[in-house]
């Protein structure tokens, strides 16, 4: 277990504070004593072998998964069974999924305006204007009236990013956003994410795109078997990893 | 050495397809006479049609009798349609008072705009239209039963095809929402709700409809306080509706299960509540997938309305029976009356089916 407090300077406000987090799927102890603090504007890359709990960790942050022990504070709101708190956290936290999860029966624009209209109660015209703004930011305004089934994977993922941005979140969670994409489309999504990182958005990203990690990460977290094995700045992570498990992982992922 | 011949010349060389692969001739070649088996099947089918169609036309039209006051006047080998002009009103309206037929007609005419505003979303005045659709059930009840100035007509006067329509359409309209709620209940995380819904669905599906109808008509009265009477037709409509709802619930549950978990998660992550997610994200997709099954249940329900005969109401099939046992017509109209009843059912069921195919095409958003 690593104490994060030494890495973080005390004067920066933490938007996410996780302490003593434990989670089980049945008898399987998927997250073991996780402590993690994230400060405003930080970009954190989480990597690790499959089954190491990295997706589960970020899914706990907007309570798509329920944790059994420990404490998760998002913007000072504690995640518990209190539905009000869950709603409050979800309105601050956006999420981009591996399989996009766009709504296939709605156009790209409608995908973006749905939550604005029904959760934020924004008038339709205003919501559409805002959504167009974000679709322009991910560079696909011309696809606004197409359905997800008519878009390429990369375009779908960019719509998904625009959809999350519409809710004006303080934190964005990315769960392997490029894993389901063809090689040619990975770049367009990563470019979008890099631009987003430059705006100062707080981002937690589960990914194996090490080039992307080098460019944007403030910290890289390496997980294995439900624990945080190593956590360091990208430079140190790639050049002088501390643990043998990290070295093995890096040698495998960077072999080709 | 290069083994493939490069045909690329830098300019577009597209030209129209060969003439014998397009148009009527192309269609016939590929669909009717493409290969020996296909040709054989086409010829056999033509032969079978030639065997069936001309005699059928002879019987129904060319050799048929159209005039006469009693069955005995039908003398030829063809069909006997002489009963139509005096009996068709009973086939359509049952024992509804003839001077009030306009009320039934008006109800049916108003049904079209009411349905249209529910089924199609690009009509003018859609806001007012939706309100009209909502008000329609009350308007229809008022027109058919009367009260508030209109002459009251009890439901035991209902009959003929109008009875099938009343019972069928109200069953269709009510069984869909009840089925949706049951399907959602069956997938609920709350054990009480789940167990209630599962028991209801399994009980209703496990019992023949005719048993339920007997329960509704005979046994239910034993449990009601003596001064409470529930209209017989209403009881039957309730049972038919519940019966269809149980089937509907399972059809819709199938649709719900086909929706990937990611859709629920995306809804949650965006802050939508349970009912919002269901209404805006899950149900539009699940219902679309379930259309064939839903329509199947609708059509089944519509035909089950013929079972009202067990409570002594005479729907269109009942009217056919009445005429068949009428001494004036006995032995002359057995096929004809059933044929007419079938035609009415077929028109309605086929229309439902065609609309559903149109709806499926309209909702198909994967490729345009």
Coordinates of N, CA, C and O in Angstrom, one line a residue, chain B residues 251 286-298 355-357 359-361 363:
Chain B
X251 N -43.1 -11.3 -23.6 CA -42.5 -10.9 -24.8 C -41.6 -9.6 -24.6 O -40.5 -9.6 -25.1
X286 N -36.3 -1.7 -26.3 CA -36.8 -3.0 -26.0 C -38.1 -3.3 -26.7 O -38.3 -4.3 -27.3
X287 N -39.0 -2.2 -26.8 CA -40.2 -2.4 -27.5 C -40.0 -2.6 -28.9 O -40.7 -3.4 -29.6
X288 N -39.1 -1.9 -29.5 CA -38.8 -2.0 -30.9 C -38.4 -3.5 -31.3 O -38.9 -4.1 -32.2
X289 N -37.5 -4.0 -30.4 CA -37.1 -5.4 -30.7 C -38.3 -6.4 -30.5 O -38.4 -7.4 -31.2
X290 N -39.2 -6.0 -29.6 CA -40.3 -6.9 -29.3 C -41.5 -6.8 -30.2 O -42.5 -7.5 -30.0
X291 N -41.5 -5.9 -31.2 CA -42.7 -5.6 -32.0 C -43.3 -6.9 -32.6 O -44.5 -7.1 -32.5
X292 N -42.5 -7.8 -33.2 CA -43.1 -9.0 -33.8 C -43.9 -9.8 -32.7 O -45.0 -10.2 -32.9
X293 N -43.3 -9.9 -31.5 CA -44.0 -10.7 -30.5 C -45.2 -9.9 -29.9 O -46.2 -10.6 -29.6
X294 N -45.1 -8.6 -29.8 CA -46.2 -7.8 -29.3 C -47.4 -7.9 -30.3 O -48.5 -8.2 -29.9
X295 N -47.1 -7.8 -31.6 CA -48.2 -7.9 -32.6 C -48.8 -9.3 -32.6 O -50.0 -9.4 -32.7
X296 N -48.0 -10.3 -32.4 CA -48.5 -11.7 -32.3 C -49.5 -11.8 -31.1 O -50.6 -12.3 -31.3
X297 N -49.1 -11.2 -30.0 CA -50.0 -11.2 -28.9 C -51.3 -10.4 -29.1 O -52.4 -10.9 -28.8
X298 N -51.2 -9.3 -29.8 CA -52.3 -8.5 -30.1 C -53.3 -9.3 -31.0 O -54.5 -9.3 -30.8
X355 N -49.1 -2.7 -40.4 CA -48.7 -1.5 -39.7 C -47.4 -1.8 -38.9 O -46.4 -1.0 -38.9
X356 N -47.3 -3.0 -38.3 CA -46.2 -3.3 -37.5 C -44.9 -3.4 -38.3 O -43.8 -3.0 -37.9
X357 N -45.1 -3.9 -39.6 CA -43.9 -4.0 -40.4 C -43.4 -2.6 -40.8 O -42.2 -2.3 -40.8
X359 N -43.9 0.0 -39.1 CA -43.3 0.6 -37.9 C -41.8 0.1 -37.7 O -40.9 0.9 -37.4
X360 N -41.6 -1.2 -37.9 CA -40.3 -1.7 -37.7 C -39.3 -1.1 -38.7 O -38.2 -0.7 -38.3
X361 N -39.8 -0.9 -39.9 CA -38.9 -0.2 -40.9 C -38.6 1.2 -40.5 O -37.4 1.7 -40.6
X363 N -38.5 2.4 -37.6 CA -37.6 2.5 -36.4 C -36.2 2.0 -36.6 O -35.4 2.1 -35.7

